[in-house]
Coordinates of C-alpha atoms and ligand atoms in Angstrom, one line a residue:
V1 CA -15.5 264.9 176.8
G2 CA -12.2 263.7 178.3
S3 CA -10.8 260.1 178.1
D4 CA -14.4 258.7 178.2
I5 CA -14.7 259.4 174.5
R6 CA -12.7 257.0 172.2
I7 CA -10.3 258.9 170.1
I8 CA -7.9 257.3 167.4
T9 CA -4.8 259.1 166.2
E10 CA -3.2 256.6 164.1
P11 CA -4.4 254.1 161.5
S12 CA -3.5 250.3 161.7
V13 CA -2.6 248.2 158.9
Y14 CA -2.6 244.3 159.1
L15 CA -1.3 242.4 156.3
V16 CA -3.5 239.2 156.7
G17 CA -3.1 237.6 153.5
R18 CA -0.4 237.2 150.9
Q19 CA 0.4 234.5 148.1
S20 CA 2.8 231.7 147.9
I21 CA 3.7 229.7 144.9
D22 CA 2.6 226.1 144.3
E23 CA 6.2 224.8 143.5
A24 CA 5.2 221.4 142.4
A25 CA 2.4 222.8 139.8
M26 CA 5.2 225.3 138.5
A27 CA 7.6 222.5 138.2
A28 CA 5.0 220.5 136.4
F29 CA 4.4 223.3 133.9
L30 CA 8.0 223.7 133.3
A31 CA 8.7 220.0 132.8
D32 CA 5.8 220.0 130.2
H33 CA 7.5 222.7 128.3
G34 CA 11.1 221.1 128.3
V35 CA 12.4 223.2 131.1
T36 CA 14.4 221.2 133.6
R37 CA 15.2 224.1 135.9
W38 CA 14.2 227.5 136.9
T39 CA 15.9 229.3 139.9
T40 CA 15.2 232.6 141.2
D41 CA 16.7 234.2 144.4
T42 CA 13.5 235.3 146.4
L43 CA 11.5 233.2 148.7
V44 CA 8.5 236.0 148.7
G45 CA 5.5 234.5 147.0
A46 CA 4.4 237.6 145.3
E47 CA 7.7 238.4 143.8
R48 CA 8.1 234.8 142.5
L49 CA 4.7 234.8 141.1
V50 CA 5.4 238.2 139.3
E51 CA 8.6 236.8 138.0
A52 CA 6.8 233.6 136.7
A53 CA 4.2 235.5 135.0
G54 CA 6.5 237.8 133.2
R55 CA 8.8 234.8 132.2
V56 CA 5.7 233.0 130.6
A57 CA 5.4 236.0 128.3
Y58 CA 8.8 235.1 126.7
M59 CA 9.4 231.6 128.1
S60 CA 12.6 232.9 129.5
F61 CA 12.8 230.5 132.4
A62 CA 15.9 228.6 131.2
K63 CA 18.1 231.4 130.8
P64 CA 17.5 234.2 133.1
R65 CA 19.7 237.2 132.8
P66 CA 22.0 238.1 135.7
G67 CA 20.7 240.2 138.8
G68 CA 18.0 237.6 140.1
N69 CA 14.3 238.6 140.9
K70 CA 14.8 242.2 142.0
A71 CA 16.6 243.1 138.7
Y72 CA 13.7 241.4 136.8
I73 CA 11.1 243.3 138.7
D74 CA 13.2 246.5 138.3
H75 CA 13.1 246.2 134.6
L76 CA 9.4 245.6 134.6
L77 CA 8.8 248.9 136.6
E78 CA 11.2 250.7 134.2
S79 CA 9.6 249.3 130.9
G80 CA 6.1 250.0 132.3
H81 CA 5.1 246.3 132.1
G82 CA 2.7 246.9 134.9
S83 CA 0.1 244.2 133.8
V84 CA 2.7 241.5 135.2
L85 CA 2.4 243.1 138.7
E86 CA -1.4 242.1 138.9
A87 CA -0.1 238.7 139.5
A88 CA 0.8 239.6 143.2
V89 CA -2.3 240.1 145.4
F90 CA -2.4 241.3 149.1
N91 CA -5.2 241.4 151.8
L92 CA -5.0 244.0 154.2
I93 CA -7.2 244.9 157.2
I94 CA -7.3 248.6 157.8
T95 CA -8.6 250.1 161.1
G96 CA -8.6 253.4 162.8
V97 CA -9.5 255.4 159.7
S98 CA -12.4 257.8 159.4
R99 CA -15.4 257.5 157.0
S100 CA -14.2 260.3 155.1
L101 CA -11.0 258.3 154.4
S102 CA -12.8 255.3 153.4
H103 CA -14.9 257.3 151.0
E104 CA -11.9 258.4 149.3
L105 CA -10.2 254.9 149.4
V106 CA -13.1 253.3 147.7
R107 CA -12.7 255.5 144.7
H108 CA -9.9 253.3 143.7
R109 CA -11.7 250.7 141.8
V110 CA -9.4 248.9 139.4
G111 CA -7.8 245.9 141.0
F112 CA -9.3 246.5 144.4
G113 CA -11.9 244.6 146.5
Y114 CA -13.4 246.0 149.7
S115 CA -15.4 244.7 152.7
Q116 CA -16.3 247.5 155.1
L117 CA -17.8 247.5 158.6
S118 CA -21.7 247.8 158.3
Q119 CA -23.2 250.8 160.2
R120 CA -26.4 248.9 159.8
F121 CA -25.7 245.8 161.5
V122 CA -23.1 246.8 164.0
D123 CA -24.1 249.1 167.0
E124 CA -22.1 252.2 167.0
S125 CA -23.1 253.7 170.1
G126 CA -19.5 253.2 171.6
C127 CA -17.9 254.1 168.5
A128 CA -14.5 255.9 168.3
F129 CA -13.5 258.9 166.4
V130 CA -10.3 259.6 164.3
V131 CA -8.9 263.0 165.1
P132 CA -7.8 264.9 161.9
P133 CA -4.1 265.0 161.7
A134 CA -4.2 269.0 161.7
L135 CA -6.2 269.1 165.0
A136 CA -4.3 266.2 166.8
V137 CA -2.2 268.6 169.1
E138 CA -5.3 270.9 170.0
V139 CA -7.7 267.7 170.8
A140 CA -5.0 266.3 173.0
E141 CA -4.6 269.5 174.9
A142 CA -8.4 269.7 175.2
R143 CA -8.6 266.3 176.5
A144 CA -6.1 266.7 179.1
L145 CA -7.9 269.9 180.5
A146 CA -11.2 268.0 180.5
D147 CA -9.7 265.0 182.3
R148 CA -8.3 267.4 185.0
G149 CA -11.8 268.9 185.1
T150 CA -10.2 272.5 185.9
F151 CA -11.2 274.6 183.0
P152 CA -13.9 277.2 183.5
V153 CA -16.5 276.7 180.9
G154 CA -16.4 279.2 178.0
A155 CA -13.0 280.3 179.1
L156 CA -10.6 278.4 176.7
T157 CA -9.0 280.3 174.0
G158 CA -6.9 279.3 170.8
G159 CA -6.0 275.7 170.4
A160 CA -7.8 274.1 173.5
E161 CA -10.9 275.9 172.4
A162 CA -10.7 274.5 168.9
G163 CA -9.9 270.9 170.3
M164 CA -12.7 271.2 173.0
R165 CA -15.3 272.1 170.3
W166 CA -14.3 269.2 168.1
L167 CA -14.6 266.9 171.2
I168 CA -17.9 268.2 172.3
L169 CA -19.5 267.8 168.7
M170 CA -18.2 264.3 168.8
R171 CA -20.0 263.4 171.9
L172 CA -23.1 265.2 170.8
V173 CA -22.9 263.1 167.6
Q174 CA -22.6 259.9 169.8
E175 CA -25.3 260.7 172.1
F176 CA -27.7 261.6 169.2
Y177 CA -27.0 258.2 167.6
A178 CA -27.5 256.2 170.9
D179 CA -30.7 258.3 171.7
T180 CA -32.2 258.1 168.2
V181 CA -31.8 254.3 168.0
D182 CA -33.5 253.8 171.2
Y183 CA -36.3 256.3 170.1
L184 CA -36.8 254.6 166.9
L185 CA -36.7 251.0 168.3
G186 CA -39.3 252.2 170.9
R187 CA -41.6 253.8 168.4
D188 CA -41.4 251.0 165.8
Q189 CA -42.2 248.4 168.5
A190 CA -45.2 250.2 169.8
D191 CA -46.4 250.7 166.2
S192 CA -46.0 247.1 165.0
G193 CA -46.4 245.1 168.5
V194 CA -45.1 241.6 169.2
G195 CA -43.6 239.5 166.5
Q196 CA -41.7 242.3 164.7
D197 CA -38.4 241.1 163.3
K198 CA -36.0 242.4 165.7
T199 CA -32.8 242.4 163.4
A200 CA -34.7 244.4 160.8
A201 CA -35.9 246.9 163.4
R202 CA -32.4 247.4 164.6
K203 CA -31.0 247.6 161.0
A204 CA -33.7 250.5 160.4
A205 CA -33.0 252.4 163.4
R206 CA -29.2 252.3 162.9
E207 CA -29.4 253.3 159.4
A208 CA -31.4 256.4 160.3
A209 CA -29.2 257.3 163.2
R210 CA -25.9 256.9 161.3
S211 CA -26.8 259.9 159.3
V212 CA -24.7 262.1 161.6
L213 CA -21.7 259.8 162.2
P214 CA -18.2 260.7 160.9
N215 CA -16.6 258.0 163.1
E216 CA -13.9 255.5 162.8
T217 CA -14.4 252.4 160.3
K218 CA -12.8 249.2 159.6
I219 CA -12.1 247.9 156.0
F220 CA -10.8 244.7 154.5
V221 CA -8.8 245.6 151.3
T222 CA -7.7 243.0 148.8
A223 CA -5.4 244.6 145.9
N224 CA -2.9 243.6 143.5
A225 CA 0.6 245.2 143.5
R226 CA -0.1 247.3 140.4
A227 CA -3.3 248.9 141.8
L228 CA -1.7 249.3 145.2
R229 CA 1.4 251.2 143.5
H230 CA -1.2 253.4 141.9
F231 CA -3.0 254.0 145.1
I232 CA 0.3 254.9 147.0
E233 CA 1.4 257.2 144.2
L234 CA -1.8 259.2 144.3
R235 CA -2.5 259.1 148.1
A236 CA 1.0 259.4 149.6
H237 CA 1.7 262.5 147.3
P238 CA 1.8 265.9 149.2
A239 CA -1.3 267.1 147.5
A240 CA -3.6 264.1 149.1
D241 CA -5.5 264.7 152.2
A242 CA -3.2 264.4 155.4
E243 CA -5.3 261.3 156.8
I244 CA -5.0 259.2 153.7
R245 CA -1.6 260.2 153.0
R246 CA -0.6 259.0 156.5
L247 CA -2.5 255.6 155.7
A248 CA -0.7 255.4 152.3
V249 CA 2.6 255.7 153.9
A250 CA 1.7 253.1 156.4
V251 CA 0.4 250.6 153.6
W252 CA 3.7 251.1 151.8
A253 CA 5.8 250.4 154.8
V254 CA 4.0 247.2 155.2
L255 CA 4.1 246.1 151.6
R256 CA 7.8 247.1 151.3
D257 CA 8.6 244.8 154.2
A258 CA 6.6 242.1 152.8
A259 CA 7.7 242.3 149.2
P260 CA 10.8 244.7 148.7
A261 CA 11.4 244.1 145.0
L262 CA 7.7 245.4 144.3
F263 CA 7.7 248.3 146.6
S264 CA 11.2 249.5 147.6
D265 CA 11.7 252.0 144.7
Y266 CA 9.8 254.9 146.7
Q267 CA 11.5 257.8 148.3
L268 CA 10.1 258.8 151.6
T269 CA 10.2 262.7 152.2
D270 CA 9.7 264.4 155.5
L271 CA 7.4 267.4 154.9
P272 CA 7.9 270.7 156.8
D273 CA 4.5 270.0 158.7
G274 CA 5.9 266.6 160.2
S275 CA 4.0 264.5 157.9
Q276 CA 5.6 262.4 155.2
S277 CA 5.1 261.6 151.5
L278 CA 6.4 259.3 148.9
S279 CA 7.5 259.6 145.3
T280 CA 8.7 257.0 142.8
P281 CA 10.4 257.4 139.3
H282 CA 8.3 254.5 138.1
R283 CA 5.0 256.3 137.8
K284 CA 1.8 254.4 137.0
V285 CA 3.2 251.3 135.6
Ligands
FAD1 C1 -5.1 264.8 145.5 C2 -6.5 264.4 145.2 C3 -7.6 265.0 144.9 C4 -8.8 264.5 144.7 N1 -10.1 265.3 144.6 C5 -11.2 264.8 144.2 C6 -12.4 265.7 144.1 O1 -12.2 266.8 144.3 N2 -13.5 265.1 143.8 C7 -13.5 263.7 143.2 O2 -14.5 263.2 142.6 N3 -12.5 263.0 143.2 C8 -11.3 263.5 143.7 N4 -10.2 262.6 143.7 C9 -10.3 261.2 143.3 C10 -10.0 260.8 141.9 O3 -10.5 261.6 141.0 C11 -9.8 259.4 141.6 O4 -11.4 259.0 141.7 C12 -9.1 258.7 142.7 O5 -7.8 259.0 142.9 C13 -9.1 257.1 142.1 O6 -7.9 257.3 140.9 P1 -8.2 256.3 139.7 O7 -9.5 256.7 139.2 O8 -6.9 256.7 138.8 O9 -8.3 254.9 140.3 P2 -9.0 253.5 139.7 O10 -10.4 253.8 139.8 O11 -8.4 252.5 140.5 O12 -8.4 253.4 138.2 C14 -7.1 253.2 138.0 C15 -6.7 253.5 136.5 O13 -7.4 252.8 135.7 C16 -7.8 253.6 134.6 N5 -9.3 253.4 134.5 C17 -10.2 253.1 135.6 N6 -11.4 253.4 135.1 C18 -11.5 253.8 133.9 C19 -12.4 254.1 133.0 N7 -13.8 253.9 133.3 N8 -12.0 254.4 131.6 C20 -10.6 254.3 131.2 N9 -9.9 254.3 132.3 C21 -10.2 253.8 133.4 C22 -7.2 254.9 134.7 O14 -6.1 254.8 134.0 C23 -7.1 254.9 136.2 O15 -6.1 255.9 136.7 C24 -9.0 263.2 144.2 C25 -7.8 262.3 144.2 C26 -6.7 262.8 144.7 C27 -5.5 262.0 144.7

């Protein structure tokens, strides 16, 4: 149960899609409405689109107030005009998270779309496991001992014992999965003989064997800025589960770099246990 079992200790967040504004179409719209010129000071598509959406409401393109795009979006946040933030959409691929986390993530329904790795179509016999943050030190200690192969079985105590129990359980789960897929494929082939649909048989075997898998998953998430802000608010809160809180902070960091005017009003706090949380004065806009 040493390095031969794949362990993940951090999530990865890939921002794979973001918007750009069609300047020609925008200019055509403005010209059709007697506006000769609209200038804003951001090149970020999401931020330009949010401003454009907001300005359509009052047709305020011609005489913007001073302060630029950031001041405009700050005003939206302060006045709770959240529907305008739905104009900005981001596509993220999230990996290195547990199935428990993805179960919590998909509870966020409004403004979110998901595509998650299928445990029926994809073979999971070499799957990785996400260490719960609270057991990270213990599992690392147990792995180091297992790799050295020096510990007398049953003689571990404290943290190493807790970490080793987790590793052994994950290994058993993986073995059960692989053995059960083999067993079910063999049994069903014997029952139905030649001509059986192999893809359907593999799906049936994997969907039964996955009943014990608590493993890593990958998920493609599409969401608008308003929905993402709500997710960050709830899940980067100190009361949230440690793994999803770590993810929410990572998602925020990616989005803040991509669209600072939409996501830079959050305060990052270091918590006593070494983890982090986020808060904002602009709650649930
Ligand atoms: C710390 C924490 C602990 C939790 N513990 C549990 C738990 O023990 N058990 C459990 O089941 N869940 C739990 N949850 C999940 C929680 O109940 C929500 O399902 C999840 O946070 C998604 O929030 P949401 O419904 O606001 O999001 P979304 O579904 O994205 O909705 C966003 C907003 O849209 C509005 N909205 C959405 N749907 C409707 C509707 N049908 N009618 C009216 N308004 C609507 C609401 O204003 C809502 O806040 C927990 C969440 C957190 C953060």
